[in-house]
Structure formats: structure tokens, C-alpha cells
PDB file of C-alpha atoms in Angstrom:
ATOM      1  CA  MET A   1       0.000   0.000   0.000  1.00  0.00           C
ATOM      2  CA  PRO A   2       1.285   3.541  -0.691  1.00  0.00           C
ATOM      3  CA  ALA A   3       2.450   5.581   2.297  1.00  0.00           C
ATOM      4  CA  GLU A   4      -0.132   7.944   3.731  1.00  0.00           C
ATOM      5  CA  THR A   5       0.610  11.635   3.364  1.00  0.00           C
ATOM      6  CA  SER A   6       0.063  14.788   5.353  1.00  0.00           C
ATOM      7  CA  THR A   7      -0.187  18.360   4.110  1.00  0.00           C
ATOM      8  CA  HIS A   8       2.272  20.919   5.448  1.00  0.00           C
ATOM      9  CA  VAL A   9       0.537  24.145   6.479  1.00  0.00           C
ATOM     10  CA  VAL A  10       2.466  27.248   7.546  1.00  0.00           C
ATOM     11  CA  PHE A  11       0.874  29.993   9.630  1.00  0.00           C
ATOM     12  CA  LEU A  12       2.255  33.506   9.224  1.00  0.00           C
ATOM     13  CA  GLY A  13       1.622  34.689  12.754  1.00  0.00           C
ATOM     14  CA  PHE A  14       0.564  32.801  15.860  1.00  0.00           C
ATOM     15  CA  GLY A  15      -1.431  35.217  17.937  1.00  0.00           C
ATOM     16  CA  ALA A  16      -5.077  34.955  18.968  1.00  0.00           C
ATOM     17  CA  VAL A  17      -6.288  33.750  15.569  1.00  0.00           C
ATOM     18  CA  GLY A  18      -3.419  31.305  15.073  1.00  0.00           C
ATOM     19  CA  ARG A  19      -3.758  29.724  18.509  1.00  0.00           C
ATOM     20  CA  HIS A  20      -7.512  29.378  18.200  1.00  0.00           C
ATOM     21  CA  LEU A  21      -7.086  27.959  14.710  1.00  0.00           C
ATOM     22  CA  ALA A  22      -4.608  25.353  15.948  1.00  0.00           C
ATOM     23  CA  ARG A  23      -7.227  24.152  18.441  1.00  0.00           C
ATOM     24  CA  LEU A  24      -9.895  24.014  15.763  1.00  0.00           C
ATOM     25  CA  LEU A  25      -7.597  21.906  13.574  1.00  0.00           C
ATOM     26  CA  ARG A  26      -6.920  19.363  16.315  1.00  0.00           C
ATOM     27  CA  PRO A  27      -8.892  16.618  14.463  1.00  0.00           C
ATOM     28  CA  GLU A  28      -6.659  17.006  11.395  1.00  0.00           C
ATOM     29  CA  LEU A  29      -3.510  17.143  13.544  1.00  0.00           C
ATOM     30  CA  ASP A  30      -4.446  14.090  15.581  1.00  0.00           C
ATOM     31  CA  LYS A  31      -5.124  12.076  12.412  1.00  0.00           C
ATOM     32  CA  ASP A  32      -1.859  13.343  10.869  1.00  0.00           C
ATOM     33  CA  ARG A  33      -3.681  14.881   7.928  1.00  0.00           C
ATOM     34  CA  ILE A  34      -1.715  18.098   8.370  1.00  0.00           C
ATOM     35  CA  ARG A  35       1.593  19.278   9.826  1.00  0.00           C
ATOM     36  CA  LEU A  36       1.687  22.827  11.226  1.00  0.00           C
ATOM     37  CA  THR A  37       4.521  25.323  11.344  1.00  0.00           C
ATOM     38  CA  ALA A  38       3.908  28.811  12.754  1.00  0.00           C
ATOM     39  CA  ALA A  39       6.186  31.746  11.923  1.00  0.00           C
ATOM     40  CA  VAL A  40       6.428  34.322  14.729  1.00  0.00           C
ATOM     41  CA  ARG A  41       8.363  37.565  15.154  1.00  0.00           C
ATOM     42  CA  ASP A  42      10.006  36.665  18.478  1.00  0.00           C
ATOM     43  CA  LEU A  43      10.484  33.069  19.592  1.00  0.00           C
ATOM     44  CA  SER A  44      11.458  34.178  23.110  1.00  0.00           C
ATOM     45  CA  ARG A  45       7.877  35.324  23.741  1.00  0.00           C
ATOM     46  CA  TYR A  46       6.767  31.693  23.597  1.00  0.00           C
ATOM     47  CA  GLU A  47       9.184  30.342  26.202  1.00  0.00           C
ATOM     48  CA  ASP A  48       6.537  30.654  28.933  1.00  0.00           C
ATOM     49  CA  SER A  49       3.643  29.954  26.557  1.00  0.00           C
ATOM     50  CA  PRO A  50       4.743  27.116  24.286  1.00  0.00           C
ATOM     51  CA  ALA A  51       2.960  26.139  21.107  1.00  0.00           C
ATOM     52  CA  PRO A  52       0.411  23.296  21.290  1.00  0.00           C
ATOM     53  CA  ASP A  53       1.460  19.762  20.454  1.00  0.00           C
ATOM     54  CA  GLY A  54       1.972  19.317  16.742  1.00  0.00           C
ATOM     55  CA  VAL A  55       2.868  22.973  16.031  1.00  0.00           C
ATOM     56  CA  GLN A  56       6.487  23.852  15.256  1.00  0.00           C
ATOM     57  CA  LEU A  57       7.586  27.470  15.719  1.00  0.00           C
ATOM     58  CA  VAL A  58      10.081  29.341  13.533  1.00  0.00           C
ATOM     59  CA  GLN A  59      11.146  32.986  13.596  1.00  0.00           C
ATOM     60  CA  ILE A  60       9.639  34.997  10.782  1.00  0.00           C
ATOM     61  CA  ASP A  61      12.792  36.895   9.723  1.00  0.00           C
ATOM     62  CA  THR A  62      15.160  33.905   9.557  1.00  0.00           C
ATOM     63  CA  PRO A  63      16.013  31.223   6.981  1.00  0.00           C
ATOM     64  CA  GLY A  64      13.726  28.914   8.982  1.00  0.00           C
ATOM     65  CA  LEU A  65      10.701  30.663   7.506  1.00  0.00           C
ATOM     66  CA  GLU A  66      11.978  30.300   3.949  1.00  0.00           C
ATOM     67  CA  THR A  67      12.626  26.598   4.531  1.00  0.00           C
ATOM     68  CA  ALA A  68       9.169  26.103   6.008  1.00  0.00           C
ATOM     69  CA  VAL A  69       7.439  27.957   3.163  1.00  0.00           C
ATOM     70  CA  ASP A  70       9.410  26.029   0.542  1.00  0.00           C
ATOM     71  CA  SER A  71       8.155  22.715   1.936  1.00  0.00           C
ATOM     72  CA  ALA A  72       4.575  23.859   2.566  1.00  0.00           C
ATOM     73  CA  GLU A  73       1.549  23.386   0.349  1.00  0.00           C
ATOM     74  CA  ILE A  74      -0.626  25.998   2.081  1.00  0.00           C
ATOM     75  CA  ILE A  75       0.256  29.296   3.751  1.00  0.00           C
ATOM     76  CA  VAL A  76      -2.243  30.833   6.181  1.00  0.00           C
ATOM     77  CA  GLU A  77      -1.740  34.534   6.895  1.00  0.00           C
ATOM     78  CA  ALA A  78      -2.908  35.426  10.401  1.00  0.00           C
ATOM     79  CA  ALA A  79      -0.572  38.266  11.314  1.00  0.00           C
ATOM     80  CA  GLY A  80      -2.037  41.550  10.043  1.00  0.00           C
ATOM     81  CA  VAL A  81      -2.077  43.676   6.922  1.00  0.00           C
ATOM     82  CA  GLU A  82       1.644  44.551   7.008  1.00  0.00           C
ATOM     83  CA  PRO A  83       2.898  40.917   7.048  1.00  0.00           C
ATOM     84  CA  ALA A  84       0.238  40.019   4.476  1.00  0.00           C
ATOM     85  CA  THR A  85       1.582  42.640   2.074  1.00  0.00           C
ATOM     86  CA  THR A  86       5.212  41.793   2.866  1.00  0.00           C
ATOM     87  CA  TYR A  87       5.067  38.020   2.445  1.00  0.00           C
ATOM     88  CA  GLY A  88       1.834  37.317   0.564  1.00  0.00           C
ATOM     89  CA  PRO A  89       2.979  38.258  -2.964  1.00  0.00           C
ATOM     90  CA  GLY A  90       6.068  36.030  -2.668  1.00  0.00           C
ATOM     91  CA  VAL A  91       3.967  33.103  -1.507  1.00  0.00           C
ATOM     92  CA  ILE A  92       1.618  33.487  -4.491  1.00  0.00           C
ATOM     93  CA  ALA A  93       4.552  33.912  -6.894  1.00  0.00           C
ATOM     94  CA  ALA A  94       5.994  30.633  -5.570  1.00  0.00           C
ATOM     95  CA  GLY A  95       2.803  28.838  -6.613  1.00  0.00           C
ATOM     96  CA  LYS A  96       1.462  28.211  -3.101  1.00  0.00           C
ATOM     97  CA  ASP A  97      -2.144  28.312  -1.944  1.00  0.00           C
ATOM     98  CA  ALA A  98      -2.514  31.304   0.389  1.00  0.00           C
ATOM     99  CA  VAL A  99      -5.377  31.847   2.845  1.00  0.00           C
ATOM    100  CA  LEU A 100      -5.765  35.566   3.545  1.00  0.00           C
ATOM    101  CA  THR A 101      -7.133  36.620   6.933  1.00  0.00           C
ATOM    102  CA  SER A 102      -6.111  40.297   6.809  1.00  0.00           C
ATOM    103  CA  VAL A 103      -8.153  41.113   3.729  1.00  0.00           C
ATOM    104  CA  GLY A 104      -7.312  44.789   4.209  1.00  0.00           C
ATOM    105  CA  ALA A 105      -4.214  43.945   2.159  1.00  0.00           C
ATOM    106  CA  LEU A 106      -6.459  44.023  -0.931  1.00  0.00           C
ATOM    107  CA  VAL A 107      -6.948  47.772  -0.558  1.00  0.00           C
ATOM    108  CA  ASP A 108      -3.509  48.414  -2.068  1.00  0.00           C
ATOM    109  CA  GLU A 109      -3.933  48.089  -5.838  1.00  0.00           C
ATOM    110  CA  GLU A 110      -0.367  46.931  -6.478  1.00  0.00           C
ATOM    111  CA  ILE A 111      -0.470  44.323  -3.711  1.00  0.00           C
ATOM    112  CA  ALA A 112      -3.888  43.122  -4.854  1.00  0.00           C
ATOM    113  CA  THR A 113      -2.517  42.666  -8.381  1.00  0.00           C
ATOM    114  CA  GLN A 114       0.361  40.567  -7.084  1.00  0.00           C
ATOM    115  CA  LEU A 115      -1.890  38.487  -4.840  1.00  0.00           C
ATOM    116  CA  LEU A 116      -4.293  37.729  -7.679  1.00  0.00           C
ATOM    117  CA  SER A 117      -1.802  37.132 -10.486  1.00  0.00           C
ATOM    118  CA  GLY A 118      -0.771  33.597  -9.554  1.00  0.00           C
ATOM    119  CA  PRO A 119       0.472  31.051 -10.162  1.00  0.00           C
ATOM    120  CA  GLY A 120      -0.593  30.357  -6.566  1.00  0.00           C
ATOM    121  CA  ARG A 121      -4.253  30.650  -5.561  1.00  0.00           C
ATOM    122  CA  LEU A 122      -5.573  33.263  -3.138  1.00  0.00           C
ATOM    123  CA  TRP A 123      -8.358  32.286  -0.746  1.00  0.00           C
ATOM    124  CA  VAL A 124     -10.157  35.181   0.965  1.00  0.00           C
ATOM    125  CA  THR A 125     -11.821  34.488   4.324  1.00  0.00           C
ATOM    126  CA  HIS A 126     -15.102  36.098   5.410  1.00  0.00           C
ATOM    127  CA  GLY A 127     -13.930  36.918   8.930  1.00  0.00           C
ATOM    128  CA  ALA A 128     -16.556  38.288  11.295  1.00  0.00           C
ATOM    129  CA  ILE A 129     -19.396  38.549   8.756  1.00  0.00           C
ATOM    130  CA  GLY A 130     -21.401  36.213   6.526  1.00  0.00           C
ATOM    131  CA  GLY A 131     -24.034  36.132   3.821  1.00  0.00           C
ATOM    132  CA  LEU A 132     -21.334  36.981   1.302  1.00  0.00           C
ATOM    133  CA  ASP A 133     -22.172  34.094  -1.025  1.00  0.00           C
ATOM    134  CA  MET A 134     -25.624  35.596  -1.651  1.00  0.00           C
ATOM    135  CA  LEU A 135     -24.266  39.114  -2.062  1.00  0.00           C
ATOM    136  CA  SER A 136     -21.629  37.822  -4.488  1.00  0.00           C
ATOM    137  CA  SER A 137     -24.266  36.179  -6.659  1.00  0.00           C
ATOM    138  CA  LEU A 138     -26.347  39.371  -6.687  1.00  0.00           C
ATOM    139  CA  SER A 139     -23.333  41.517  -7.560  1.00  0.00           C
ATOM    140  CA  GLU A 140     -22.285  39.252 -10.406  1.00  0.00           C
ATOM    141  CA  ALA A 141     -25.721  39.872 -11.923  1.00  0.00           C
ATOM    142  CA  ASP A 142     -25.478  43.660 -11.363  1.00  0.00           C
ATOM    143  CA  GLY A 143     -28.248  43.365  -8.809  1.00  0.00           C
ATOM    144  CA  LEU A 144     -26.805  45.774  -6.223  1.00  0.00           C
ATOM    145  CA  ASP A 145     -26.385  49.538  -6.373  1.00  0.00           C
ATOM    146  CA  ARG A 146     -25.604  50.401  -2.759  1.00  0.00           C
ATOM    147  CA  VAL A 147     -23.668  48.401  -0.177  1.00  0.00           C
ATOM    148  CA  GLY A 148     -22.991  49.493   3.384  1.00  0.00           C
ATOM    149  CA  ILE A 149     -21.782  48.046   6.657  1.00  0.00           C
ATOM    150  CA  THR A 150     -22.016  49.517  10.135  1.00  0.00           C
ATOM    151  CA  THR A 151     -19.646  48.059  12.703  1.00  0.00           C
ATOM    152  CA  SER A 152     -20.549  48.925  16.290  1.00  0.00           C
ATOM    153  CA  LYS A 153     -18.182  48.154  19.162  1.00  0.00           C
ATOM    154  CA  PRO A 154     -17.630  49.045  22.806  1.00  0.00           C
ATOM    155  CA  PRO A 155     -15.985  52.491  22.836  1.00  0.00           C
ATOM    156  CA  ALA A 156     -12.693  51.411  24.404  1.00  0.00           C
ATOM    157  CA  SER A 157     -11.975  49.030  21.506  1.00  0.00           C
ATOM    158  CA  LEU A 158     -12.058  51.924  19.027  1.00  0.00           C
ATOM    159  CA  ILE A 159      -9.481  54.088  20.816  1.00  0.00           C
ATOM    160  CA  GLN A 160      -6.458  54.558  18.536  1.00  0.00           C
ATOM    161  CA  PRO A 161      -2.877  55.645  19.294  1.00  0.00           C
ATOM    162  CA  TRP A 162      -3.127  58.603  16.874  1.00  0.00           C
ATOM    163  CA  MET A 163      -6.074  60.145  18.760  1.00  0.00           C
ATOM    164  CA  ASP A 164      -5.349  63.150  20.960  1.00  0.00           C
ATOM    165  CA  ASP A 165      -6.120  63.101  24.676  1.00  0.00           C
ATOM    166  CA  GLN A 166      -9.525  64.718  24.182  1.00  0.00           C
ATOM    167  CA  GLN A 167     -10.617  62.149  21.588  1.00  0.00           C
ATOM    168  CA  GLN A 168      -9.408  59.220  23.671  1.00  0.00           C
ATOM    169  CA  ASP A 169     -11.032  60.612  26.811  1.00  0.00           C
ATOM    170  CA  ARG A 170     -14.360  61.094  25.040  1.00  0.00           C
ATOM    171  CA  LEU A 171     -14.442  57.429  23.971  1.00  0.00           C
ATOM    172  CA  ALA A 172     -13.154  56.157  27.302  1.00  0.00           C
ATOM    173  CA  HIS A 173     -15.938  57.921  29.213  1.00  0.00           C
ATOM    174  CA  LEU A 174     -18.952  57.194  27.027  1.00  0.00           C
ATOM    175  CA  GLY A 175     -21.603  55.829  29.395  1.00  0.00           C
ATOM    176  CA  ASP A 176     -24.795  53.838  29.065  1.00  0.00           C
ATOM    177  CA  ASP A 177     -26.808  57.065  29.008  1.00  0.00           C
ATOM    178  CA  ASP A 178     -24.840  58.452  26.057  1.00  0.00           C
ATOM    179  CA  GLU A 179     -25.825  58.050  22.429  1.00  0.00           C
ATOM    180  CA  PRO A 180     -23.615  55.911  20.166  1.00  0.00           C
ATOM    181  CA  LEU A 181     -20.809  57.930  18.589  1.00  0.00           C
ATOM    182  CA  THR A 182     -19.801  57.510  14.936  1.00  0.00           C
ATOM    183  CA  VAL A 183     -16.007  57.736  14.718  1.00  0.00           C
ATOM    184  CA  PHE A 184     -15.659  57.041  10.996  1.00  0.00           C
ATOM    185  CA  SER A 185     -17.886  57.127   7.921  1.00  0.00           C
ATOM    186  CA  GLY A 186     -16.610  56.542   4.416  1.00  0.00           C
ATOM    187  CA  SER A 187     -14.844  54.036   2.195  1.00  0.00           C
ATOM    188  CA  PRO A 188     -12.924  51.119   3.746  1.00  0.00           C
ATOM    189  CA  ARG A 189      -9.989  52.569   1.802  1.00  0.00           C
ATOM    190  CA  GLY A 190     -10.073  55.631   4.031  1.00  0.00           C
ATOM    191  CA  ALA A 191     -10.268  53.629   7.256  1.00  0.00           C
ATOM    192  CA  ILE A 192      -7.382  51.230   6.668  1.00  0.00           C
ATOM    193  CA  GLU A 193      -4.755  53.507   8.240  1.00  0.00           C
ATOM    194  CA  SER A 194      -6.860  55.139  10.955  1.00  0.00           C
ATOM    195  CA  PHE A 195      -8.661  51.999  12.165  1.00  0.00           C
ATOM    196  CA  PRO A 196      -6.578  49.069  10.847  1.00  0.00           C
ATOM    197  CA  GLY A 197      -8.075  46.530  13.241  1.00  0.00           C
ATOM    198  CA  ASN A 198     -11.658  47.388  12.280  1.00  0.00           C
ATOM    199  CA  THR A 199     -11.501  47.562   8.503  1.00  0.00           C
ATOM    200  CA  ASN A 200     -11.228  43.949   7.351  1.00  0.00           C
ATOM    201  CA  VAL A 201     -15.000  43.451   7.412  1.00  0.00           C
ATOM    202  CA  GLY A 202     -15.547  46.393   5.076  1.00  0.00           C
ATOM    203  CA  VAL A 203     -12.852  45.186   2.693  1.00  0.00           C
ATOM    204  CA  ALA A 204     -14.256  41.636   2.778  1.00  0.00           C
ATOM    205  CA  LEU A 205     -17.664  43.059   1.865  1.00  0.00           C
ATOM    206  CA  ALA A 206     -16.131  45.036  -1.009  1.00  0.00           C
ATOM    207  CA  TRP A 207     -14.387  41.905  -2.277  1.00  0.00           C
ATOM    208  CA  ALA A 208     -17.604  39.879  -2.143  1.00  0.00           C
ATOM    209  CA  THR A 209     -19.636  42.533  -3.971  1.00  0.00           C
ATOM    210  CA  ARG A 210     -17.096  43.505  -6.626  1.00  0.00           C
ATOM    211  CA  GLY A 211     -19.008  41.722  -9.400  1.00  0.00           C
ATOM    212  CA  LEU A 212     -17.896  39.225 -12.008  1.00  0.00           C
ATOM    213  CA  GLY A 213     -14.231  39.372 -12.944  1.00  0.00           C
ATOM    214  CA  THR A 214     -12.811  37.115 -15.649  1.00  0.00           C
ATOM    215  CA  SER A 215      -9.115  37.835 -15.092  1.00  0.00           C
ATOM    216  CA  PRO A 216      -6.808  39.079 -12.318  1.00  0.00           C
ATOM    217  CA  GLU A 217      -6.837  42.520 -13.954  1.00  0.00           C
ATOM    218  CA  ASP A 218     -10.645  42.537 -13.964  1.00  0.00           C
ATOM    219  CA  ASN A 219     -10.813  41.573 -10.310  1.00  0.00           C
ATOM    220  CA  VAL A 220      -8.347  44.276  -9.271  1.00  0.00           C
ATOM    221  CA  ARG A 221     -10.256  46.940 -11.218  1.00  0.00           C
ATOM    222  CA  LEU A 222     -13.617  45.787  -9.879  1.00  0.00           C
ATOM    223  CA  MET A 223     -12.238  45.635  -6.335  1.00  0.00           C
ATOM    224  CA  GLN A 224     -11.076  49.247  -6.514  1.00  0.00           C
ATOM    225  CA  GLN A 225     -14.535  50.312  -7.716  1.00  0.00           C
ATOM    226  CA  SER A 226     -16.210  48.256  -5.019  1.00  0.00           C
ATOM    227  CA  LEU A 227     -14.045  49.826  -2.308  1.00  0.00           C
ATOM    228  CA  ASP A 228     -15.328  53.212  -3.402  1.00  0.00           C
ATOM    229  CA  ARG A 229     -18.943  52.002  -3.388  1.00  0.00           C
ATOM    230  CA  VAL A 230     -19.004  50.333   0.036  1.00  0.00           C
ATOM    231  CA  GLU A 231     -19.828  52.696   2.884  1.00  0.00           C
ATOM    232  CA  LEU A 232     -18.219  51.736   6.182  1.00  0.00           C
ATOM    233  CA  ASN A 233     -19.440  53.237   9.451  1.00  0.00           C
ATOM    234  CA  LEU A 234     -17.589  52.641  12.708  1.00  0.00           C
ATOM    235  CA  VAL A 235     -19.686  53.344  15.781  1.00  0.00           C
ATOM    236  CA  ALA A 236     -18.720  53.436  19.459  1.00  0.00           C
ATOM    237  CA  ASP A 237     -21.732  52.093  21.352  1.00  0.00           C
ATOM    238  CA  PRO A 238     -21.422  52.088  25.170  1.00  0.00           C
ATOM    239  CA  ARG A 239     -24.308  49.626  25.498  1.00  0.00           C
ATOM    240  CA  LEU A 240     -22.453  46.860  23.673  1.00  0.00           C
ATOM    241  CA  THR A 241     -20.194  44.216  25.135  1.00  0.00           C
ATOM    242  CA  ASP A 242     -19.518  42.407  21.828  1.00  0.00           C
ATOM    243  CA  ALA A 243     -19.080  43.659  18.279  1.00  0.00           C
ATOM    244  CA  ARG A 244     -22.086  44.025  15.990  1.00  0.00           C
ATOM    245  CA  HIS A 245     -21.939  44.214  12.192  1.00  0.00           C
ATOM    246  CA  GLU A 246     -24.978  45.253  10.149  1.00  0.00           C
ATOM    247  CA  ILE A 247     -24.910  44.965   6.351  1.00  0.00           C
ATOM    248  CA  ILE A 248     -27.526  46.638   4.151  1.00  0.00           C
ATOM    249  CA  ALA A 249     -27.383  46.137   0.380  1.00  0.00           C
ATOM    250  CA  THR A 250     -29.962  47.410  -2.105  1.00  0.00           C
ATOM    251  CA  GLY A 251     -30.486  47.396  -5.855  1.00  0.00           C
ATOM    252  CA  ALA A 252     -32.530  45.882  -8.641  1.00  0.00           C
ATOM    253  CA  ALA A 253     -32.426  42.517  -6.879  1.00  0.00           C
ATOM    254  CA  GLY A 254     -34.097  43.905  -3.751  1.00  0.00           C
ATOM    255  CA  ARG A 255     -33.108  44.956  -0.257  1.00  0.00           C
ATOM    256  CA  PHE A 256     -30.958  42.678   1.878  1.00  0.00           C
ATOM    257  CA  GLN A 257     -30.036  43.136   5.512  1.00  0.00           C
ATOM    258  CA  PHE A 258     -27.790  40.987   7.694  1.00  0.00           C
ATOM    259  CA  THR A 259     -26.836  41.486  11.328  1.00  0.00           C
ATOM    260  CA  PHE A 260     -24.036  39.632  13.099  1.00  0.00           C
ATOM    261  CA  GLU A 261     -23.193  39.748  16.794  1.00  0.00           C
ATOM    262  CA  SER A 262     -20.338  37.368  17.464  1.00  0.00           C
ATOM    263  CA  ALA A 263     -18.742  36.429  20.762  1.00  0.00           C
ATOM    264  CA  PRO A 264     -15.103  37.402  21.371  1.00  0.00           C
ATOM    265  CA  SER A 265     -12.274  34.984  20.709  1.00  0.00           C
ATOM    266  CA  PRO A 266     -11.299  32.838  23.712  1.00  0.00           C
ATOM    267  CA  GLU A 267      -7.696  33.898  22.999  1.00  0.00           C
ATOM    268  CA  ASN A 268      -8.259  37.661  22.764  1.00  0.00           C
ATOM    269  CA  PRO A 269     -11.450  39.596  23.550  1.00  0.00           C
ATOM    270  CA  GLN A 270     -10.498  42.190  20.906  1.00  0.00           C
ATOM    271  CA  THR A 271     -10.884  39.563  18.164  1.00  0.00           C
ATOM    272  CA  SER A 272     -14.139  37.993  16.990  1.00  0.00           C
ATOM    273  CA  ILE A 273     -14.501  34.268  17.548  1.00  0.00           C
ATOM    274  CA  THR A 274     -15.728  33.891  13.980  1.00  0.00           C
ATOM    275  CA  THR A 275     -12.401  35.011  12.509  1.00  0.00           C
ATOM    276  CA  ALA A 276     -10.625  31.757  13.351  1.00  0.00           C
ATOM    277  CA  LEU A 277     -13.753  29.772  12.476  1.00  0.00           C
ATOM    278  CA  SER A 278     -13.823  31.293   8.990  1.00  0.00           C
ATOM    279  CA  VAL A 279     -10.121  30.569   8.474  1.00  0.00           C
ATOM    280  CA  ALA A 280     -10.585  26.948   9.551  1.00  0.00           C
ATOM    281  CA  HIS A 281     -13.503  26.573   7.140  1.00  0.00           C
ATOM    282  CA  THR A 282     -11.530  28.083   4.256  1.00  0.00           C
ATOM    283  CA  LEU A 283      -8.446  26.001   5.034  1.00  0.00           C
ATOM    284  CA  ARG A 284     -10.515  22.809   4.991  1.00  0.00           C
ATOM    285  CA  GLN A 285     -11.828  23.796   1.555  1.00  0.00           C
ATOM    286  CA  VAL A 286      -8.241  24.153   0.333  1.00  0.00           C
ATOM    287  CA  LEU A 287      -7.291  20.821   1.878  1.00  0.00           C
ATOM    288  CA  GLN A 288     -10.246  19.182   0.168  1.00  0.00           C
ATOM    289  CA  GLN A 289      -9.206  20.530  -3.209  1.00  0.00           C
ATOM    290  CA  LEU A 290      -5.617  19.428  -2.689  1.00  0.00           C
ATOM    291  CA  GLY A 291      -6.830  15.981  -1.700  1.00  0.00           C
ATOM    292  CA  ASP A 292      -9.042  15.768  -4.773  1.00  0.00           C
ATOM    293  CA  HIS A 293      -6.568  17.084  -7.333  1.00  0.00           C
ATOM    294  CA  THR A 294      -2.984  16.737  -6.091  1.00  0.00           C
ATOM    295  CA  PRO A 295      -1.185  13.503  -7.051  1.00  0.00           C
ATOM    296  CA  PRO A 296       0.121  11.660  -3.962  1.00  0.00           C
ATOM    297  CA  THR A 297       3.660  11.732  -5.356  1.00  0.00           C
ATOM    298  CA  ALA A 298       3.579  15.541  -5.355  1.00  0.00           C
ATOM    299  CA  ARG A 299       2.825  15.767  -1.651  1.00  0.00           C
ATOM    300  CA  LYS A 300       5.146  15.485   1.303  1.00  0.00           C
ATOM    301  CA  PRO A 301       5.295  12.138   3.136  1.00  0.00           C
ATOM    302  CA  ARG A 302       4.622  11.968   6.846  1.00  0.00           C
ATOM    303  CA  GLY A 303       7.427  12.443   9.283  1.00  0.00           C
TER     304      GLY A 303
END
């Protein structure tokens, strides 16, 4: 009988999303269907908090990362927009499947072109929101004219380092008797620098509603147009304990409204629990395709 095989998956980043994801993938790890390597910025930070069984750690700016990526079939980015833009294009150019968590990387037209140009395949996760399959089908048929998303969060989670003392103090002291405060309204493109941790949902919505592209160039052009169409509102709501995302899309196809209130991640209350769940779902889709289409001789043997 031929030797069984396992798929080598490399995480770029091993913070809240990566750790939660490793737990979600325990069935695949225990059955040796996958091998996990996680690339981190500082290995010393994990001396008192070691990686789970079955996860090997390497430092992100060393030859260890290059070696790990060379031997991997799938790269999962879970480190933020900056690492996604730094390492993602090279991963795609090397012909690897890449799962993108920080979809804000698609705001940059040049980076988006590189991520979509192959020969590797880009997989975009839905993150903290859903219903995107329906909205995609409507957009491909030109059924939507307006698309908006309002993300409401507890005020403290929207405080940013660039805010002056007065702005930070206003958010910090919003009480239950105060009205919700809108801190941003506009395109996700305009929010990526000011609110980097709160923009991925808007960019994911723009990606889903870009319409039908038949080439990488088409998809980049349509994505830029979609970013300008999507209206993102960020609201500080003192009555909330968890994040809430409300999508409203209208057009010839009708009016569609979705509301999502997800619990925080068990690893980090600032991160939605659904982020890691969406990555796990997407990764399993990639694994399924590799299992269906990749010849066993082209995959790495166990051990």
C-alpha cells in the first residue's frame, strides 16, 4: 500500500487567531492529515507559553521561515495587513495556496494585483461577517447599487494611538446614558490607516460585492470600484459588550439586511470568535481541493 501523506501548512503569525485555529484543527492534527509550522516575530515570547502539540515554531525573519514555506503546500496569513503585504505576494509567486485573513491587504492596488496574479491561488476568508455568497451572486448579476456596513463596538476598543487626549477621553468615558458615537464614515480605503483593526469586514464586503471578474486585472479593477462604493461606518456604542456588524445592500435585486453579533475569541477579547472559524472553514476547503486534485507523489510524506 502507498504511504499515507500529510499536508504541510504554515501559519504567518501565531497570535489569537493562530492559537484558536490550531485548536480548531486538532482533528486534522491528531489524524496526521496536516503538519503545522507557525512563523512568529520573536520566539522568546513563547518560552513561557509554548505552542500546542503538533505545532512547530520558527522565527519569521530567519532562513527557517523560507525553509518552512518552501516545503509547505498551504500558507495561512494570520498576522495583520503589514505581514500580508510583505510576504503574501512572494507566496503566491511561488505557486502556493494562500489563505488571507487580513483582507485589508487588498486595498492596495499593487499588492492586490500581485496576490491575484498567480500562479498560486488566493483564498479570501469572510472573517466576522457572513451572507457573502448571496451578495456575491447578486453583484455578479449587477443586482446591487448600494452596499454598506455599520460596525458597532464598545468604545474602548475603538481608541487609537493617533487620537489626541480629548478624543481618547471622550471614547473612554462614554456611558450607558450616552448616544452611540460615529467615529468614521466613508470608504474602507479611508479607514485602513486610521482603524486598521476594524476595517477587514468592510474590505471583505467590497471583495464579495465587486461583481464578475474574468481575469486578475478585472478583479483588481472591480475591487477598486467596489471599495469606493461600500460605505463603512464605525460606531462606538457604550451599550455593547460584543461587536455588531450590520450589512444593508440594495439594488434591482431587492433589499438585503444581515446582522451579526459574534462572541469574542477565547484567545483575545479584541478579536471575533468567527475570525478563526472562517479561516478553519476556508483552510478545509483548500485541503479538500488538494486531496481531490494533487497527485500523492507531489505531496510530502509523513514524518
